[in-house]
Coordinates of C-alpha atoms and ligand atoms in Angstrom, one line a residue:
X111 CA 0.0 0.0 0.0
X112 CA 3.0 2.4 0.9
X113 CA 4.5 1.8 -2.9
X114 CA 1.5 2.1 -4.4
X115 CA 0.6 5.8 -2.5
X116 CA 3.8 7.1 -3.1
X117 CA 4.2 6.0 -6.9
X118 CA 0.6 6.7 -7.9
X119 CA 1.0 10.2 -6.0
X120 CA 4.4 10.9 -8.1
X121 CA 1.9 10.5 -11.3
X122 CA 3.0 6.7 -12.1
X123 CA -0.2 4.4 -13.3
X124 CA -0.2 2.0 -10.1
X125 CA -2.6 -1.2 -10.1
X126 CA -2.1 -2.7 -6.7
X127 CA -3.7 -6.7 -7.0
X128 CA -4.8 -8.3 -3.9
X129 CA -5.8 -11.5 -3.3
X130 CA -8.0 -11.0 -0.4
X131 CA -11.6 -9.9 -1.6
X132 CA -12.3 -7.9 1.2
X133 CA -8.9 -6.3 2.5
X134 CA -8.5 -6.6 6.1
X135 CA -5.6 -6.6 8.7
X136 CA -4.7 -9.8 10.3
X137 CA -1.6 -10.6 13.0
X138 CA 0.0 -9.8 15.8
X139 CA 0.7 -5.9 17.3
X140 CA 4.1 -4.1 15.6
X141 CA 6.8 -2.0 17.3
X142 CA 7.0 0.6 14.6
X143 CA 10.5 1.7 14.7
X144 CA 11.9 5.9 14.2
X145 CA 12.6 4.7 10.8
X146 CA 9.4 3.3 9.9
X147 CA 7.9 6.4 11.8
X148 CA 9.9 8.7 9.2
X149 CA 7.9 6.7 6.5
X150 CA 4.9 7.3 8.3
X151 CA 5.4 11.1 8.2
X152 CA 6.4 10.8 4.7
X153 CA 2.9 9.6 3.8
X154 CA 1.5 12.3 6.1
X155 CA 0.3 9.1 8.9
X156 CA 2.4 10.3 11.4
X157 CA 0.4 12.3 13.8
X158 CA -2.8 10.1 13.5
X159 CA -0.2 7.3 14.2
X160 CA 1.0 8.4 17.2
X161 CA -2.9 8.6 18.5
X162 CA -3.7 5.2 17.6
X163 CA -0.7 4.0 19.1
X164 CA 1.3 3.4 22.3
X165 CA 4.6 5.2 22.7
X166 CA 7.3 2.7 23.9
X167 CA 10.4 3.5 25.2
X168 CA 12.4 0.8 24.7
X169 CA 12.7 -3.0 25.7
X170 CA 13.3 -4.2 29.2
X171 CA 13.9 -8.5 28.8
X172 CA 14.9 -10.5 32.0
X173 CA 15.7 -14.0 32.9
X174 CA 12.8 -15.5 34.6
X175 CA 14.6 -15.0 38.0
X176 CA 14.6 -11.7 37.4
X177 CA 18.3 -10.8 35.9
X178 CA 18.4 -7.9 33.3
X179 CA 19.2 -9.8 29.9
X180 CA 18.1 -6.5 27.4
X181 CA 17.8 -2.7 28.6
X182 CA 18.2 -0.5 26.1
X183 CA 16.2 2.8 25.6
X184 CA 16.0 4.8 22.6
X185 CA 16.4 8.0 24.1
X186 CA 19.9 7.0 25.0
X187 CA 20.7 7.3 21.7
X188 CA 19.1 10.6 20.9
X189 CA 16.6 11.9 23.3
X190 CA 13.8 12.6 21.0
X191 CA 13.8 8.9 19.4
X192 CA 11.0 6.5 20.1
X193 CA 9.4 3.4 19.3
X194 CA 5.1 3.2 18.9
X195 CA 3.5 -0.1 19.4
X196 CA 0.4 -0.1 17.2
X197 CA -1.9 -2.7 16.0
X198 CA -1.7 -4.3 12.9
X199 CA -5.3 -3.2 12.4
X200 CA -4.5 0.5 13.0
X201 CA -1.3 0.1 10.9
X202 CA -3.6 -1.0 8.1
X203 CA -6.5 1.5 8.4
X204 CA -4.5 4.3 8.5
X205 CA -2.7 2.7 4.8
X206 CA -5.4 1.5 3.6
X207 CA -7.3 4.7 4.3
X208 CA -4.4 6.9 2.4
X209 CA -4.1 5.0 0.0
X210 CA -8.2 5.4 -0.9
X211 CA -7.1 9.3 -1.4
X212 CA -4.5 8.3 -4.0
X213 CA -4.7 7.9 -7.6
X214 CA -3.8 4.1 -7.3
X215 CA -6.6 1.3 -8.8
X216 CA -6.9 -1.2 -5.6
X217 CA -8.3 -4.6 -7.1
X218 CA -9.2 -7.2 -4.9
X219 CA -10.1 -10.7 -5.0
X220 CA -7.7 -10.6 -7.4
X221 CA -5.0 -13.6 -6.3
X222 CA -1.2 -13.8 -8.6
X223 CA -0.7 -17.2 -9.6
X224 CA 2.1 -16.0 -12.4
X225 CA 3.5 -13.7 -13.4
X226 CA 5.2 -14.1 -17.2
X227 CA 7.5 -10.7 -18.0
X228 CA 5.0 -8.2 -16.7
X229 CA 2.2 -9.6 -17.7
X230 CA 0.1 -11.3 -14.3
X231 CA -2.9 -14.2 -14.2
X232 CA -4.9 -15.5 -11.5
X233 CA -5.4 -19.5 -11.5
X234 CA -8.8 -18.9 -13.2
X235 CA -6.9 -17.2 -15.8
X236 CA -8.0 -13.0 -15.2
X237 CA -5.1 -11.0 -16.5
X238 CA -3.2 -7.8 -15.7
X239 CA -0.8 -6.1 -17.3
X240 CA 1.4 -5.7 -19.2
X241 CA 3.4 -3.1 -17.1
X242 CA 6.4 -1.2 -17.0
X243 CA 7.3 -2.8 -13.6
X244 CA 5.9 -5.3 -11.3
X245 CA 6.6 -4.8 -7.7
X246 CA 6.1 -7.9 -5.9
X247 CA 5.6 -7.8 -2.4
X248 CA 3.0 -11.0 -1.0
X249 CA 4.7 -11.6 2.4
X250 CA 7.4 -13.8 4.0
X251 CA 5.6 -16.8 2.5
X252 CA 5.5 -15.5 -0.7
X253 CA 4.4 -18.3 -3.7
X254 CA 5.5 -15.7 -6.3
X255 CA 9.5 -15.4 -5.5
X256 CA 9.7 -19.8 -6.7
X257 CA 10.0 -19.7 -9.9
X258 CA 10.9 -15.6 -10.4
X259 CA 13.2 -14.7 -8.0
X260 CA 17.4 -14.1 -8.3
X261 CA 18.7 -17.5 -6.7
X262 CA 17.6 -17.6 -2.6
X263 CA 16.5 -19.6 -0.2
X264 CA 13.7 -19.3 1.9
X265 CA 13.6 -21.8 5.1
X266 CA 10.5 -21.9 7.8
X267 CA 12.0 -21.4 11.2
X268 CA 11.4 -24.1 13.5
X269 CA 10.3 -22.1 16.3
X270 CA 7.5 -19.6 15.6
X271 CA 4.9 -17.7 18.1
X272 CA 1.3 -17.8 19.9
X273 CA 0.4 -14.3 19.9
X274 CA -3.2 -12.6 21.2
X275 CA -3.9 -8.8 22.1
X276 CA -5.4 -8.3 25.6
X277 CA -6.1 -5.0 27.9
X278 CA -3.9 -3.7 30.0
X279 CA -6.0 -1.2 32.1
X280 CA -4.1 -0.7 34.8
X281 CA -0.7 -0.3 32.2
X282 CA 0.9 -2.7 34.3
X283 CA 3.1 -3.1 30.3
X284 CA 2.8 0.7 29.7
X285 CA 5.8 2.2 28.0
X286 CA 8.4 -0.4 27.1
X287 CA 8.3 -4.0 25.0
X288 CA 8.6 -6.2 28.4
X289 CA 10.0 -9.8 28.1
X290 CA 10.7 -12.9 30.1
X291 CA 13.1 -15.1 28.9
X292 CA 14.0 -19.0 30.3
X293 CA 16.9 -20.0 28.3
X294 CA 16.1 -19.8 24.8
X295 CA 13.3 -22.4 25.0
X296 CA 10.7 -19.9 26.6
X297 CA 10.1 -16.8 25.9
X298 CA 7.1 -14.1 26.2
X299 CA 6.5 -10.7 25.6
X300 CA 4.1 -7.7 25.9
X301 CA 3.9 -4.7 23.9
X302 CA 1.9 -2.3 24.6
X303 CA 0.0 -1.1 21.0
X304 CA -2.7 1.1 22.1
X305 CA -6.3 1.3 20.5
X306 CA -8.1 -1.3 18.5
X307 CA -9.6 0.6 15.0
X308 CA -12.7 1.3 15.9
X309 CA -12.1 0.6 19.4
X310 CA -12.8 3.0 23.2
X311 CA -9.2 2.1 25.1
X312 CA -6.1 2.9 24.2
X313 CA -4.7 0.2 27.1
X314 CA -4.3 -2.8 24.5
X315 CA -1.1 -5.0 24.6
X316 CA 0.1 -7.7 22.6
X317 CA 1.5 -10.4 24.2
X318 CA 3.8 -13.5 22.6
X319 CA 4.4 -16.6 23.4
X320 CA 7.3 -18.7 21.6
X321 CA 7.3 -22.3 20.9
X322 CA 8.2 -25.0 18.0
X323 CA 6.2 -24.9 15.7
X324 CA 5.6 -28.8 15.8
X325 CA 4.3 -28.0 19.4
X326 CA 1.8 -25.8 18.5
X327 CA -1.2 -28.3 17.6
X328 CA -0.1 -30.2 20.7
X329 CA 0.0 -27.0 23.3
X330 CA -3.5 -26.3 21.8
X331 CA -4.6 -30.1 22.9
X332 CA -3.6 -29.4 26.1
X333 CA -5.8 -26.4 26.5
X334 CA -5.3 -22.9 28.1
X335 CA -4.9 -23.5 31.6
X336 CA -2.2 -25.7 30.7
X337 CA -1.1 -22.6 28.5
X338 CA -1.8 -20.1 30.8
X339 CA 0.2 -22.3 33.9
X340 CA 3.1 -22.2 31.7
X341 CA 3.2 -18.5 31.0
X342 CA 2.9 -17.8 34.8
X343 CA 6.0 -20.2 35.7
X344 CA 8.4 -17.7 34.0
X345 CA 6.8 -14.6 34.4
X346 CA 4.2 -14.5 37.3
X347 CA 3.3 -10.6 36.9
X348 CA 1.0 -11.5 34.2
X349 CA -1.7 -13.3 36.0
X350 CA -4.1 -10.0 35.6
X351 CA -3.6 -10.0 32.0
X352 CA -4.3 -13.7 31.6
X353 CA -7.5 -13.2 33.1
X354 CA -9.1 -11.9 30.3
X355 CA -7.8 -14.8 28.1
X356 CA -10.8 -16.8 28.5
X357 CA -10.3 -18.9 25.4
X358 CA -7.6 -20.8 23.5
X359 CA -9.2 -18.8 20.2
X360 CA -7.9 -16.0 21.1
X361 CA -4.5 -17.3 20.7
X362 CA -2.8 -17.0 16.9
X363 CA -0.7 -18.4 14.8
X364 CA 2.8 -17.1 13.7
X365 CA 5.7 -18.9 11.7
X366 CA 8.3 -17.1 9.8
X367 CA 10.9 -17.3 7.5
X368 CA 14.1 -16.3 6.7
X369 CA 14.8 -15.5 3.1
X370 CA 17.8 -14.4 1.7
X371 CA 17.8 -13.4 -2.1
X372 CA 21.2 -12.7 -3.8
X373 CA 19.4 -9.4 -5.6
X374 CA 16.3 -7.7 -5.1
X375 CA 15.5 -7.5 -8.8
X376 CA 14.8 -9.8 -12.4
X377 CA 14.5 -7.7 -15.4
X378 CA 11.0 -5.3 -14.5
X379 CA 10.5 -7.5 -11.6
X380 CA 11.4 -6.3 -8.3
X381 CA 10.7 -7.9 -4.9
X382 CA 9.7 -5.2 -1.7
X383 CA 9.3 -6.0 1.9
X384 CA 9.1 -9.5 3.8
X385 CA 8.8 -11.7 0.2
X386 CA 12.4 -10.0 -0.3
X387 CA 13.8 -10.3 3.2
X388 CA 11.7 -11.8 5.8
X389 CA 13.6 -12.7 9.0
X390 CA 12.3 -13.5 12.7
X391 CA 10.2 -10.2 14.5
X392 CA 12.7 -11.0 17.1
X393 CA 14.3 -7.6 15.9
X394 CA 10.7 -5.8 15.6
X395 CA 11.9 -4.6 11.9
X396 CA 10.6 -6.8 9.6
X397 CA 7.1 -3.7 8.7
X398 CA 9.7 -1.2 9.3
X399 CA 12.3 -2.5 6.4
X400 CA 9.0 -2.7 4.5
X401 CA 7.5 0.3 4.8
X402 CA 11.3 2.0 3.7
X403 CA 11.6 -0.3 0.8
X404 CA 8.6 1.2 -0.4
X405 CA 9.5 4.6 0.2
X406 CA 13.3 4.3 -1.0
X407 CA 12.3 3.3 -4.0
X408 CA 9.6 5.8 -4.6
X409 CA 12.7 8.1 -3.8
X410 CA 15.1 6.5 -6.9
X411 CA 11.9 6.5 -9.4
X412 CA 11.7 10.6 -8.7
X413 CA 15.7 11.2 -8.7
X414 CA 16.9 8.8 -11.8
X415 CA 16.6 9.5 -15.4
X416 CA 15.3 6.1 -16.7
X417 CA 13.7 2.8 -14.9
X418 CA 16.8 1.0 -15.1
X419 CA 18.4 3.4 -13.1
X420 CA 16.3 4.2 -10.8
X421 CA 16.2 0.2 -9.6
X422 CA 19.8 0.2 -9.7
X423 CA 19.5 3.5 -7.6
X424 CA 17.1 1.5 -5.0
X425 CA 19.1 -1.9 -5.1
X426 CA 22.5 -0.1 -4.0
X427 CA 20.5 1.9 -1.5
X428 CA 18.8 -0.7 0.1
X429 CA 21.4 -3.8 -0.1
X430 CA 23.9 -2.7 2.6
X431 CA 21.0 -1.9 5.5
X432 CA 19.3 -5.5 4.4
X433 CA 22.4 -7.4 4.6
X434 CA 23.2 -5.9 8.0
X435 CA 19.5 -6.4 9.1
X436 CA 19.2 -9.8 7.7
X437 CA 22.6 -11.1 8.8
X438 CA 22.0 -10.3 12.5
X439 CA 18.7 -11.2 12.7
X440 CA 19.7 -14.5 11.7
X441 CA 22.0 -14.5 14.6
X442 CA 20.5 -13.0 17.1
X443 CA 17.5 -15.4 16.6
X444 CA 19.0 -18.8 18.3
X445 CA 19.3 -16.8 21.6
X446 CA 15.9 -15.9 21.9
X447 CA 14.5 -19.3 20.3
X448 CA 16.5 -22.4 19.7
X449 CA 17.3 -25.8 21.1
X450 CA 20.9 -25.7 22.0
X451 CA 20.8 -24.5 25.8
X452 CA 24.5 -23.0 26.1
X453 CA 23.3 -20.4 23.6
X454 CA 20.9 -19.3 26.3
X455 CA 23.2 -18.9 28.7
X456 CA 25.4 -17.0 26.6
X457 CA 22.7 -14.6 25.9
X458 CA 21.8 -14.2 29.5
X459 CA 25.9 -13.9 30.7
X460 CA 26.8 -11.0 27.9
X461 CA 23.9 -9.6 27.0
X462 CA 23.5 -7.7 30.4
X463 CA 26.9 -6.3 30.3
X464 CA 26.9 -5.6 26.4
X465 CA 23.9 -3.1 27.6
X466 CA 25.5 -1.2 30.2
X467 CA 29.1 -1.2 28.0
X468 CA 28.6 2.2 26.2
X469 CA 29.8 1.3 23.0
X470 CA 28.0 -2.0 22.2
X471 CA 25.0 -0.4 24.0
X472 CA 24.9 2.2 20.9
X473 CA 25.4 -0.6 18.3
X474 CA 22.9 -2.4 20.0
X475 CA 20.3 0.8 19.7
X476 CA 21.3 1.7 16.3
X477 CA 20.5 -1.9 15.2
X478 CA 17.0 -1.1 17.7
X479 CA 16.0 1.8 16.3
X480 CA 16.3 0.9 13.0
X481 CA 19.1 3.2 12.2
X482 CA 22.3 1.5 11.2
X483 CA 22.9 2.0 7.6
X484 CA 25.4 -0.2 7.2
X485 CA 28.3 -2.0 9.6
X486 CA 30.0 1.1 9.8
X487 CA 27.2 4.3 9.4
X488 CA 24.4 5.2 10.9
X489 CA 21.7 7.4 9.5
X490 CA 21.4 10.7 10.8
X491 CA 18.7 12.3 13.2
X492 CA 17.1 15.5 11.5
X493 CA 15.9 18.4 13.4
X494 CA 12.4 17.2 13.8
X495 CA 13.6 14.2 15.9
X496 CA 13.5 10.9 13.0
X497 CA 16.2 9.5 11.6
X498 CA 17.0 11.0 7.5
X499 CA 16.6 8.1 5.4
X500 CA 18.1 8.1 1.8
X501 CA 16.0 8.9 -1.5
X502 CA 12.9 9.2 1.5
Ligands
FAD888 C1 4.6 -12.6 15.3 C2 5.2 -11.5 14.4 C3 5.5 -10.3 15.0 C4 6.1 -9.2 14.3 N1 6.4 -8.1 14.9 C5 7.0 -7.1 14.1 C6 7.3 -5.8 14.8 O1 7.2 -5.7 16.0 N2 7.8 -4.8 14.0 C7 8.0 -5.0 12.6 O2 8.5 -4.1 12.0 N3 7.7 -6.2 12.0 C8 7.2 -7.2 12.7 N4 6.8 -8.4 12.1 C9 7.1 -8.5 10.7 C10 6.0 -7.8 9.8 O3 4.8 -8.4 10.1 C11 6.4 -8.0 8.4 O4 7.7 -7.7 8.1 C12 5.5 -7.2 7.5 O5 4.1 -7.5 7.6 C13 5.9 -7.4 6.0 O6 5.1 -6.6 5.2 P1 4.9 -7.1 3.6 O7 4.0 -6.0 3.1 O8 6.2 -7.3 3.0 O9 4.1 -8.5 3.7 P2 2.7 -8.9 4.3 O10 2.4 -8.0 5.4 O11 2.8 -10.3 4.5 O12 1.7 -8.6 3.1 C14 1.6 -9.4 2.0 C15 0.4 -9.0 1.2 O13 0.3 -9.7 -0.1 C16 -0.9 -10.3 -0.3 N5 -0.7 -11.5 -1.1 C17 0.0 -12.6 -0.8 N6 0.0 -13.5 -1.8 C18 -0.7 -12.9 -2.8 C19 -1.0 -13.3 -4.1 N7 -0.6 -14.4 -4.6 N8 -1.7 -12.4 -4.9 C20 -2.1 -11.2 -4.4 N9 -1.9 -10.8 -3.2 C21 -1.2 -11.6 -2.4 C22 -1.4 -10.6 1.1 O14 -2.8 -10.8 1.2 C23 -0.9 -9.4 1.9 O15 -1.9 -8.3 1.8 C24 6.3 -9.4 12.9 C25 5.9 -10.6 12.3 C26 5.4 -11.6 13.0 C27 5.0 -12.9 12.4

């Protein structure tokens, strides 16, 4: 929706093809990070995001005995930076509400099966195209990047997530992304992400629950009291949340993949967002990379001279912060979910210190924050407090 806004807006003829008939948001709550917030203001969202929304501070994780494992606050980096935890619902009303004011054609119902040069079909054979370009951007699980995509690989993680939004009314979670970590086989968190679209309290949280994926039929067999028990065994503070989960419905589903593409582009196709690098949300950056795709390469269309340069534009833009993004993401993730317990222990004997040591503590909130351009840059803060992103 951000690409197609931004493109159509710039005069471009934008077609944007969804499968869903009816679009509607689905998933878990977001940390929207300064970056993807400097997105937001770029499509004019920012203030009405900051009302739907719940501003977090930054993360506070500890061991289930209580032991500091992550503290890191984004104002220690700048003192006007910030996080906002916001549902994926208010995410996509406020998009999907934009993007009816732009000059973009939305059709639904409408779902890719292939996608030959530019030209695109469904499986019952409705066509679109042929185009200049095709952005393709369906998601981590993308069936599009098979047969199209520069060589990659895309495996499903074995560990993925419950996840279910609750309220928080006395904002017990209020302020920071809380978790509870017991070696790197349990793990929850709660993010506060404000109000519901169409909702009275602004006092929602998300809250996670990690587990293998080849559990997850089984931990649903054994019910929500069984659930809930093992939720309160690492972190006992969250028995007056759990008492609004009343049923094991309320509960989702979350898997995710890692992908890794060699180049973001094939001829006039190019691939944006998760479908081009999805990784694990254990970095909360996966909408934020998304969102600046998007935007980045609205940027190169408006400053190149010709197509082909204006993807060339976007791919050497984008590559370094992906590969950084990607690459530690895909580190970082068997600390917080794996099944090799010294890595666990690890986590829980260095990342403490690598907080408080002030020079890791910045590279750990640059990578936070979304700001770290590459292994060796950072993107600047403007004057009005969000980082300056390039081409956006
Ligand atoms: C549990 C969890 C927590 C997360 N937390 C965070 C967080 O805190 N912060 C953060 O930044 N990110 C987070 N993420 C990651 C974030 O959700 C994704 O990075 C983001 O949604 C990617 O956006 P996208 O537009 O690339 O893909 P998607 O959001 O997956 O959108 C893909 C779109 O393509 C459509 N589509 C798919 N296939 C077709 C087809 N064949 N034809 C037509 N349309 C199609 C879909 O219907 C959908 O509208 C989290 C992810 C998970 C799973």
């Amino acid at each position: 929706m951000t690409a197609a806004i931004l493109l159509s807006e710039a005069g471009h003829t934008v077609t944007l093809l969804e499968r869903f008939e009816r679009p509607q948001p689905l998933g878990a709550g977001l940390l929207i990070q300064p970056t993807g917030l400097r997105v937001l203001q770029r499509l004019g969202l920012y203030d009405d995001a900051l009302k739907a929304g719940a501003r977090v501070e930054g993360i506070d994780g500890r061991s289930d005995l209580g032991h500091s494992v992550l503290d890191l606050r984004y104002g220690d980096l700048d003192r006007r930076l910030h996080g906002l935890g916001l549902h994926r619902g208010a995410l996509f009303t406020l998009l999907f509400e934009r993007l009816k004011r732009a000059p973009a054609t939305l059709v639904t119902g409408f779902d890719v099966a292939s996608i030959r040069g530019t030209n695109i079909s469904t499986a019952d054979n409705r066509k679109a195209g042929p185009f200049d370009l095709v952005l393709i951007c369906d998601g981590a699980h993308s069936r599009l990047r098979g047969g199209l995509a520069p060589a990659h690989r895309a495996p499903v993680y074995a560990w993925g997530c419950f996840w279910a939004t609750l309220p928080d009314p006395e904002r017990r979670f209020a302020a920071l992304l809380h978790q509870r970590f017991r070696g790197n086989r349990h793990m929850a968190g709660v993010l506060p992400v404000g109000v519901a679209p169409g909702g009275d309290n602004n006092d929602d949280v998300t809250l996670f629950w990690s587990l293998r994926v080849a559990e997850m039929k089984a931990a649903r067999m054994r019910g929500l009291d069984s659930l809930k028990a093992e939720l309160l065994d690492i972190w006992p503070d969250l028995e007056p949340l759990l008492a609004s989960l009343t049923s094991f419905d309320q509960f989702s589903e979350a898997t995710y993949r890692d992908v890794a593409m060699s180049g973001f582009r094939r001829d006039r196709v190019l691939f944006l967002g998760d479908c081009a690098h999805g990784m694990s949300p254990q970095l909360g950056m996966g909408a934020n990379l998304a969102l600046a795709d998007a935007a980045t390469l609205a940027g190169a269309l408006a400053r190149a001279s010709s197509l082909d340069a204006a993807l060339q534009l976007f791919e050497t833009t984008r590559r370094r912060t992906l590969l950084v993004y990607s690459f530690v993401s895909r580190w970082l993730t068997p600390f917080y979910q794996g099944d090799a317990r010294p890595v666990g222990w690890l986590r829980d004997l260095t990342f403490g210190p690598a907080c408080a040591f002030p020079p890791t503590r910045r590279a750990m909130l640059t990578m936070l924050s979304g700001t770290r351009r590459d292994w060796f840059a950072t993107f600047p803060i403007g004057d009005d407090g969000l980082p300056e992103l390039p081409l956006i």
